[in-house]
Amino acid sequence: MEEQLEYKKRLFQKMIGFTSAVHQTSATLTKGVKSDEITPVQYSILEHIMLHQPVTISEISECQHMSMPNTSRELRKLSEKGLCEKVETSADRRKQYIRLSPEGKRVMDVSFQLVEERFLQLIQSMEARELEELAQAIDLLQAKVFR
Amino acid sequence: MEEQLEYKKRLFQKMIGFTSAVHQTSATLTKGVKSDEITPVQYSILEHIMLHQPVTISEISECQHMSMPNTSRELRKLSEKGLCEKVETSADRRKQYIRLSPEGKRVMDVSFQLVEERFLQLIQSMEARELEELAQAIDLLQAKVFR
DNA sequence: TAAAACAATTATCATTTGACAACTAAATAA
DNA sequence: TTATTTAGTTGTCAAATGATAATTGTTTTA
């Protein structure tokens, strides 16, 4: 059992280094792709909506570790820029569901397109088997640690 | 070859979702652990130094995607707080190597300790074999994509 | 040796971000 | 029904961050 703990601590060290590397690589892949009309925080919100829409404001607030007032403000700015919009919902009238507007979708598609090109460069020389291993590794990590 | 491209594009989608999940999880694990005397950017710099020391200011600037003037300013503030220090180096006298001070090391150890506890919680119920798979998946991803 | 490039610093400014208090409206619990 | 909780908004303020210009000293290159 003691050995087990030691093993887990080494795994933790590995995990720290890994998450740091993920941050760096994704920052590199994403560098400069965001439209000039939005701030970094706003980009990150749009990305979240892109991946999880439709989503409530509370959920954005919680997932982005941002207070409700600040989340609300940034969403208002994004709405004013015509990049996202509130969806009518019948259930609980306190909850506001948010989704990208067609323009917001377009803006994010352009960004993602650029990131995709860079990513494809990164994996260009990999064979089918390597790619498959990559996909499996991601699935495993996402299932067990990064949900 | 066309199929290959389609496969790669699906892998890209998977990667986007994964990196977003990594960001969220690591933000959750790290939430509130940083000492009150430093800002988020400063924490991120200290973490980088912790993982890569000794490191030059240019390297920090490049890896953290921060301009040299701003990196220099934040490092000055960290030095003033006694958390990091410049290392004398004989080679190129333009380059300044940075490392954590004993106090900086202590501060980061405290933070990492908290993160470690949360991480151990997260993996508490895993068996030896699962942990091994986890470690292998990380190694694979870090070798092929997140360097 | 002179010119160019590199590593880092200082100073300044505008913008972004985070925190907080006070508030409205809707849903739920007592 | 009243009280409480939940979801979201508005306004304000200070601090953190990002961008840029100008400068110093050191190393390389021509």
CSV table of C-alpha atoms (C1' of nucleotides) in Angstrom, one decimal:
chain,number,residue,atom,x,y,z
A,1,MET,CA,0.0,0.0,0.0
A,2,GLU,CA,2.9,2.3,0.7
A,3,GLU,CA,4.4,1.5,-2.7
A,4,GLN,CA,1.0,2.3,-4.2
A,5,LEU,CA,1.0,5.7,-2.7
A,6,GLU,CA,4.5,6.4,-4.0
A,7,TYR,CA,3.4,5.3,-7.4
A,8,LYS,CA,0.5,7.6,-7.3
A,9,LYS,CA,2.7,10.5,-6.3
A,10,ARG,CA,5.0,9.9,-9.2
A,11,LEU,CA,1.9,9.8,-11.4
A,12,PHE,CA,0.9,13.2,-10.0
A,13,GLN,CA,4.2,14.7,-11.0
A,14,LYS,CA,3.8,13.3,-14.4
A,15,MET,CA,0.3,14.7,-14.6
A,16,ILE,CA,1.4,18.2,-13.6
A,17,GLY,CA,4.0,18.2,-16.3
A,18,PHE,CA,1.5,16.9,-18.8
A,19,THR,CA,-1.2,19.5,-18.1
A,20,SER,CA,1.4,22.2,-18.3
A,21,ALA,CA,2.5,20.9,-21.7
A,22,VAL,CA,-1.1,20.7,-22.9
A,23,HIS,CA,-1.6,24.3,-21.9
A,24,GLN,CA,1.5,25.4,-23.8
A,25,THR,CA,0.7,23.4,-26.9
A,26,SER,CA,-2.9,24.5,-27.1
A,27,ALA,CA,-1.8,28.1,-26.6
A,28,THR,CA,0.7,27.7,-29.4
A,29,LEU,CA,-1.9,26.1,-31.7
A,30,THR,CA,-4.4,28.8,-30.9
A,31,LYS,CA,-2.1,31.8,-30.9
A,32,GLY,CA,-3.4,34.6,-33.0
A,33,VAL,CA,-6.5,32.8,-34.3
A,34,LYS,CA,-9.1,34.8,-32.5
A,35,SER,CA,-11.0,37.5,-34.2
A,36,ASP,CA,-9.8,41.0,-33.1
A,37,GLU,CA,-13.2,42.0,-32.0
A,38,ILE,CA,-13.2,39.8,-29.0
A,39,THR,CA,-11.1,39.5,-25.9
A,40,PRO,CA,-9.3,36.3,-24.7
A,41,VAL,CA,-12.0,35.6,-22.1
A,42,GLN,CA,-14.7,36.1,-24.6
A,43,TYR,CA,-13.0,33.7,-27.0
A,44,SER,CA,-12.8,31.1,-24.2
A,45,ILE,CA,-16.5,31.6,-23.6
A,46,LEU,CA,-17.4,31.3,-27.2
A,47,GLU,CA,-15.3,28.1,-27.4
A,48,HIS,CA,-17.2,26.7,-24.5
A,49,ILE,CA,-20.6,27.5,-26.0
A,50,MET,CA,-19.3,26.0,-29.3
A,51,LEU,CA,-18.5,22.7,-27.5
A,52,HIS,CA,-21.5,22.5,-25.2
A,53,GLN,CA,-24.4,24.5,-26.6
A,54,PRO,CA,-27.0,25.1,-25.6
A,55,VAL,CA,-25.8,26.0,-22.2
A,56,THR,CA,-27.0,28.1,-19.3
A,57,ILE,CA,-25.2,31.1,-18.0
A,58,SER,CA,-24.7,29.4,-14.6
A,59,GLU,CA,-23.0,26.5,-16.4
A,60,ILE,CA,-20.7,28.9,-18.2
A,61,SER,CA,-20.0,30.7,-15.0
A,62,GLU,CA,-19.1,27.5,-13.2
A,63,CYS,CA,-17.1,25.8,-15.9
A,64,GLN,CA,-15.1,29.0,-16.7
A,65,HIS,CA,-14.5,29.7,-13.1
A,66,MET,CA,-16.0,33.2,-13.5
A,67,SER,CA,-18.4,35.0,-11.3
A,68,MET,CA,-22.0,35.3,-12.4
A,69,PRO,CA,-21.9,39.1,-12.7
A,70,ASN,CA,-18.8,38.9,-14.9
A,71,THR,CA,-20.1,36.1,-17.0
A,72,SER,CA,-23.3,38.0,-17.5
A,73,ARG,CA,-21.4,41.1,-18.5
A,74,GLU,CA,-19.2,39.3,-21.1
A,75,LEU,CA,-22.3,37.5,-22.5
A,76,ARG,CA,-24.0,40.9,-22.9
A,77,LYS,CA,-21.0,42.2,-24.8
A,78,LEU,CA,-20.9,39.1,-27.0
A,79,SER,CA,-24.6,39.5,-27.7
A,80,GLU,CA,-24.1,43.2,-28.6
A,81,LYS,CA,-21.5,42.0,-31.0
A,82,GLY,CA,-24.1,39.6,-32.5
A,83,LEU,CA,-22.0,36.5,-31.7
A,84,CYS,CA,-24.4,34.7,-29.3
A,85,GLU,CA,-28.0,34.8,-28.4
A,86,LYS,CA,-30.5,33.7,-25.8
A,87,VAL,CA,-32.7,30.8,-26.5
A,88,GLU,CA,-36.3,30.7,-25.4
A,89,THR,CA,-37.0,27.9,-23.0
A,90,SER,CA,-40.3,26.8,-21.5
A,91,ALA,CA,-39.2,24.9,-18.4
A,92,ASP,CA,-37.7,27.1,-15.8
A,93,ARG,CA,-38.1,30.8,-16.7
A,94,ARG,CA,-35.1,31.8,-14.6
A,95,LYS,CA,-32.7,29.9,-16.7
A,96,GLN,CA,-31.4,31.5,-19.8
A,97,TYR,CA,-30.0,29.1,-22.5
A,98,ILE,CA,-27.3,30.5,-24.7
A,99,ARG,CA,-26.2,29.5,-28.2
A,100,LEU,CA,-24.0,30.9,-30.9
A,101,SER,CA,-25.6,33.1,-33.5
A,102,PRO,CA,-25.0,32.2,-37.1
A,103,GLU,CA,-22.4,35.0,-37.2
A,104,GLY,CA,-20.8,33.6,-33.9
A,105,LYS,CA,-20.6,30.2,-35.5
A,106,ARG,CA,-18.9,31.6,-38.5
A,107,VAL,CA,-16.4,33.5,-36.4
A,108,MET,CA,-15.5,30.3,-34.4
A,109,ASP,CA,-15.4,28.2,-37.6
A,110,VAL,CA,-12.8,30.5,-39.0
A,111,SER,CA,-10.7,30.2,-35.8
A,112,PHE,CA,-11.1,26.4,-35.6
A,113,GLN,CA,-10.1,26.1,-39.2
A,114,LEU,CA,-6.8,27.8,-38.5
A,115,VAL,CA,-6.2,25.6,-35.5
A,116,GLU,CA,-7.1,22.5,-37.5
A,117,GLU,CA,-4.5,23.4,-40.1
A,118,ARG,CA,-1.8,23.7,-37.5
A,119,PHE,CA,-2.9,20.5,-35.8
A,120,LEU,CA,-2.9,18.6,-39.1
A,121,GLN,CA,0.7,19.8,-39.6
A,122,LEU,CA,1.6,18.5,-36.2
A,123,ILE,CA,0.3,15.0,-37.0
A,124,GLN,CA,1.1,15.0,-40.7
A,125,SER,CA,3.7,12.3,-40.7
A,126,MET,CA,1.8,9.8,-38.4
A,127,GLU,CA,0.6,6.5,-39.7
A,128,ALA,CA,-2.9,5.1,-39.2
A,129,ARG,CA,-1.8,3.0,-36.3
A,130,GLU,CA,-0.2,5.9,-34.4
A,131,LEU,CA,-3.3,8.0,-35.0
A,132,GLU,CA,-5.4,5.2,-33.6
A,133,GLU,CA,-3.2,5.0,-30.5
A,134,LEU,CA,-3.5,8.7,-30.0
A,135,ALA,CA,-7.3,8.5,-30.2
A,136,GLN,CA,-7.3,5.7,-27.6
A,137,ALA,CA,-5.0,7.5,-25.3
A,138,ILE,CA,-7.3,10.6,-25.4
A,139,ASP,CA,-10.4,8.5,-24.8
A,140,LEU,CA,-8.8,6.8,-21.8
A,141,LEU,CA,-7.6,10.1,-20.2
A,142,GLN,CA,-10.9,11.8,-20.8
A,143,ALA,CA,-12.9,8.9,-19.3
A,144,LYS,CA,-10.8,8.6,-16.2
A,145,VAL,CA,-9.4,12.0,-15.3
A,146,PHE,CA,-10.5,14.9,-17.6
A,147,ARG,CA,-14.2,14.8,-17.8
B,1,MET,CA,-5.9,9.1,-48.5
B,2,GLU,CA,-9.2,11.0,-48.4
B,3,GLU,CA,-10.4,8.7,-45.6
B,4,GLN,CA,-7.2,9.4,-43.8
B,5,LEU,CA,-7.9,13.1,-43.9
B,6,GLU,CA,-11.5,12.6,-42.6
B,7,TYR,CA,-10.1,10.5,-39.8
B,8,LYS,CA,-7.6,13.2,-38.9
B,9,LYS,CA,-10.3,15.8,-38.8
B,10,ARG,CA,-12.4,13.7,-36.4
B,11,LEU,CA,-9.2,13.3,-34.3
B,12,PHE,CA,-8.9,17.1,-34.3
B,13,GLN,CA,-12.4,17.4,-33.0
B,14,LYS,CA,-11.6,15.0,-30.3
B,15,MET,CA,-8.4,16.9,-29.5
B,16,ILE,CA,-10.3,20.2,-29.1
B,17,GLY,CA,-12.7,18.6,-26.7
B,18,PHE,CA,-9.9,17.0,-24.8
B,19,THR,CA,-7.8,20.1,-24.4
B,20,SER,CA,-10.8,22.0,-23.2
B,21,ALA,CA,-11.5,19.3,-20.6
B,22,VAL,CA,-7.9,19.4,-19.5
B,23,HIS,CA,-8.1,23.1,-19.0
B,24,GLN,CA,-11.3,22.8,-17.0
B,25,THR,CA,-10.1,19.9,-14.8
B,26,SER,CA,-6.7,21.5,-14.1
B,27,ALA,CA,-8.4,24.8,-13.2
B,28,THR,CA,-10.7,22.9,-10.8
B,29,LEU,CA,-7.8,21.0,-9.2
B,30,THR,CA,-5.8,24.3,-8.9
B,31,LYS,CA,-8.7,26.5,-7.7
B,32,GLY,CA,-7.8,28.5,-4.7
B,33,VAL,CA,-4.4,26.9,-4.1
B,34,LYS,CA,-2.3,29.9,-4.9
B,35,SER,CA,-0.9,32.1,-2.2
B,36,ASP,CA,-2.8,35.4,-2.0
B,37,GLU,CA,0.3,37.4,-2.4
B,38,ILE,CA,0.7,36.5,-6.1
B,39,THR,CA,-1.5,37.0,-9.2
B,40,PRO,CA,-2.7,34.3,-11.5
B,41,VAL,CA,-0.1,35.2,-14.2
B,42,GLN,CA,2.6,35.1,-11.5
B,43,TYR,CA,1.5,31.7,-10.3
B,44,SER,CA,1.7,30.4,-13.8
B,45,ILE,CA,5.2,31.8,-14.1
B,46,LEU,CA,6.3,30.3,-10.8
B,47,GLU,CA,4.8,26.9,-11.9
B,48,HIS,CA,6.8,27.2,-15.1
B,49,ILE,CA,10.0,27.9,-13.2
B,50,MET,CA,9.3,25.1,-10.8
B,51,LEU,CA,9.0,22.6,-13.7
B,52,HIS,CA,11.9,23.9,-15.9
B,53,GLN,CA,14.4,25.7,-13.7
B,54,PRO,CA,16.8,27.1,-14.2
B,55,VAL,CA,15.3,29.0,-17.2
B,56,THR,CA,16.0,32.2,-19.0
B,57,ILE,CA,13.6,35.1,-19.1
B,58,SER,CA,13.3,34.8,-22.9
B,59,GLU,CA,12.2,31.2,-22.5
B,60,ILE,CA,9.6,32.1,-19.9
B,61,SER,CA,8.4,34.9,-22.2
B,62,GLU,CA,8.1,32.5,-25.2
B,63,CYS,CA,6.5,29.6,-23.3
B,64,GLN,CA,4.0,31.8,-21.5
B,65,HIS,CA,3.2,33.7,-24.6
B,66,MET,CA,4.0,37.0,-22.8
B,67,SER,CA,6.1,39.9,-24.1
B,68,MET,CA,9.6,40.4,-22.8
B,69,PRO,CA,8.7,43.7,-21.1
B,70,ASN,CA,5.8,42.2,-19.3
B,71,THR,CA,7.7,39.1,-18.4
B,72,SER,CA,10.5,41.2,-17.0
B,73,ARG,CA,8.1,43.2,-15.0
B,74,GLU,CA,6.4,40.2,-13.4
B,75,LEU,CA,9.7,38.6,-12.6
B,76,ARG,CA,10.8,41.8,-10.9
B,77,LYS,CA,7.7,41.7,-8.8
B,78,LEU,CA,8.3,38.1,-7.9
B,79,SER,CA,11.9,38.9,-7.0
B,80,GLU,CA,10.7,41.8,-4.8
B,81,LYS,CA,8.5,39.3,-3.0
B,82,GLY,CA,11.5,37.1,-2.5
B,83,LEU,CA,10.0,34.2,-4.5
B,84,CYS,CA,12.6,33.9,-7.3
B,85,GLU,CA,16.1,35.0,-8.0
B,86,LYS,CA,18.6,35.4,-10.7
B,87,VAL,CA,21.4,32.9,-11.1
B,88,GLU,CA,24.9,34.0,-12.0
B,89,THR,CA,26.0,32.5,-15.2
B,90,SER,CA,29.3,32.7,-17.0
B,91,ALA,CA,28.5,31.9,-20.6
B,92,ASP,CA,26.5,34.7,-22.2
B,93,ARG,CA,26.2,37.7,-20.0
B,94,ARG,CA,23.1,38.9,-21.7
B,95,LYS,CA,21.1,35.9,-20.5
B,96,GLN,CA,19.7,35.9,-17.1
B,97,TYR,CA,18.9,32.5,-15.5
B,98,ILE,CA,16.0,32.4,-13.1
B,99,ARG,CA,15.3,29.9,-10.3
B,100,LEU,CA,12.9,29.8,-7.3
B,101,SER,CA,14.3,31.1,-4.0
B,102,PRO,CA,13.9,28.7,-1.1
B,103,GLU,CA,10.8,30.7,-0.1
B,104,GLY,CA,9.4,30.5,-3.6
B,105,LYS,CA,10.0,26.7,-3.5
B,106,ARG,CA,8.2,26.6,-0.2
B,107,VAL,CA,5.2,28.6,-1.5
B,108,MET,CA,4.9,26.3,-4.6
B,109,ASP,CA,5.3,23.2,-2.5
B,110,VAL,CA,2.3,24.2,-0.4
B,111,SER,CA,0.2,24.8,-3.5
B,112,PHE,CA,1.3,21.5,-5.2
B,113,GLN,CA,0.6,19.7,-2.0
B,114,LEU,CA,-3.1,20.8,-2.1
B,115,VAL,CA,-3.4,20.0,-5.8
B,116,GLU,CA,-1.8,16.6,-5.1
B,117,GLU,CA,-4.4,15.8,-2.4
B,118,ARG,CA,-7.2,16.6,-4.8
B,119,PHE,CA,-5.6,14.5,-7.5
B,120,LEU,CA,-5.2,11.5,-5.2
B,121,GLN,CA,-8.9,11.8,-4.4
B,122,LEU,CA,-9.6,11.7,-8.1
B,123,ILE,CA,-7.7,8.5,-8.7
B,124,GLN,CA,-8.3,6.9,-5.3
B,125,SER,CA,-10.3,4.0,-6.4
B,126,MET,CA,-8.1,3.0,-9.3
B,127,GLU,CA,-6.2,-0.2,-9.4
B,128,ALA,CA,-2.6,-0.7,-10.3
B,129,ARG,CA,-3.4,-1.7,-13.8
B,130,GLU,CA,-5.6,1.4,-14.5
B,131,LEU,CA,-2.9,3.6,-13.1
B,132,GLU,CA,-0.3,2.0,-15.4
B,133,GLU,CA,-2.6,2.6,-18.4
B,134,LEU,CA,-3.0,6.2,-17.3
B,135,ALA,CA,0.7,6.7,-17.1
B,136,GLN,CA,1.2,5.1,-20.5
B,137,ALA,CA,-1.5,7.2,-22.1
B,138,ILE,CA,0.1,10.4,-20.8
B,139,ASP,CA,3.6,9.3,-22.0
B,140,LEU,CA,2.2,8.6,-25.5
B,141,LEU,CA,0.4,11.9,-25.8
B,142,GLN,CA,3.3,13.9,-24.4
B,143,ALA,CA,5.7,12.2,-26.8
B,144,LYS,CA,3.6,12.7,-29.9
B,145,VAL,CA,1.6,15.9,-29.4
B,146,PHE,CA,2.2,17.8,-26.2
B,147,ARG,CA,5.9,18.3,-25.9
C,1,DT,C1',36.3,47.4,-36.0
C,2,DA,C1',31.7,48.9,-37.1
C,3,DA,C1',27.1,47.3,-37.6
C,4,DA,C1',23.6,44.4,-36.6
C,5,DA,C1',21.2,41.3,-33.7
C,6,DC,C1',20.0,39.7,-29.1
C,7,DA,C1',18.6,39.7,-24.1
C,8,DA,C1',16.7,42.3,-20.9
C,9,DT,C1',14.9,46.7,-18.6
C,10,DT,C1',12.2,50.9,-17.7
C,11,DA,C1',8.3,53.7,-18.3
C,12,DT,C1',3.8,54.6,-19.8
C,13,DC,C1',-0.9,53.9,-21.2
C,14,DA,C1',-5.4,51.6,-22.4
C,15,DT,C1',-8.0,47.7,-21.8
C,16,DT,C1',-9.4,43.7,-19.6
C,17,DT,C1',-10.5,41.3,-15.8
C,18,DG,C1',-12.1,40.2,-11.1
C,19,DA,C1',-14.6,41.4,-7.0
C,20,DC,C1',-18.4,43.1,-4.6
C,21,DA,C1',-22.9,45.2,-3.4
C,22,DA,C1',-27.5,45.8,-4.5
C,23,DC,C1',-31.2,44.4,-7.2
C,24,DT,C1',-35.2,41.8,-9.9
C,25,DA,C1',-37.9,37.9,-11.0
C,26,DA,C1',-39.0,33.1,-10.8
C,27,DA,C1',-39.2,28.8,-8.4
C,28,DT,C1',-39.3,26.1,-4.3
C,29,DA,C1',-39.9,25.1,0.7
C,30,DA,C1',-41.9,26.0,5.1
D,1,DT,C1',-49.1,32.2,1.8
D,2,DT,C1',-44.8,33.7,3.2
D,3,DA,C1',-40.0,32.9,3.3
D,4,DT,C1',-36.1,31.2,1.1
D,5,DT,C1',-33.4,29.9,-2.6
D,6,DT,C1',-32.0,30.1,-7.3
D,7,DA,C1',-30.8,32.5,-11.8
D,8,DG,C1',-29.5,36.3,-13.6
D,9,DT,C1',-28.6,41.6,-14.1
D,10,DT,C1',-26.6,46.2,-13.3
D,11,DG,C1',-23.3,49.3,-11.7
D,12,DT,C1',-18.9,50.5,-9.8
D,13,DC,C1',-14.2,50.1,-8.5
D,14,DA,C1',-9.4,48.5,-8.2
D,15,DA,C1',-6.1,45.6,-9.9
D,16,DA,C1',-4.0,42.8,-13.4
D,17,DT,C1',-2.7,42.4,-17.9
D,18,DG,C1',-1.2,43.6,-22.6
D,19,DA,C1',0.9,46.7,-25.9
D,20,DT,C1',4.4,49.8,-27.3
D,21,DA,C1',8.4,53.0,-27.4
D,22,DA,C1',12.8,54.0,-25.9
D,23,DT,C1',17.0,52.5,-23.7
D,24,DT,C1',21.3,49.7,-22.0
D,25,DG,C1',24.7,46.4,-22.4
D,26,DT,C1',26.5,42.1,-24.7
D,27,DT,C1',27.4,39.1,-28.4
D,28,DT,C1',27.7,38.1,-33.5
D,29,DT,C1',28.4,39.1,-38.0
D,30,DA,C1',30.1,41.5,-42.0
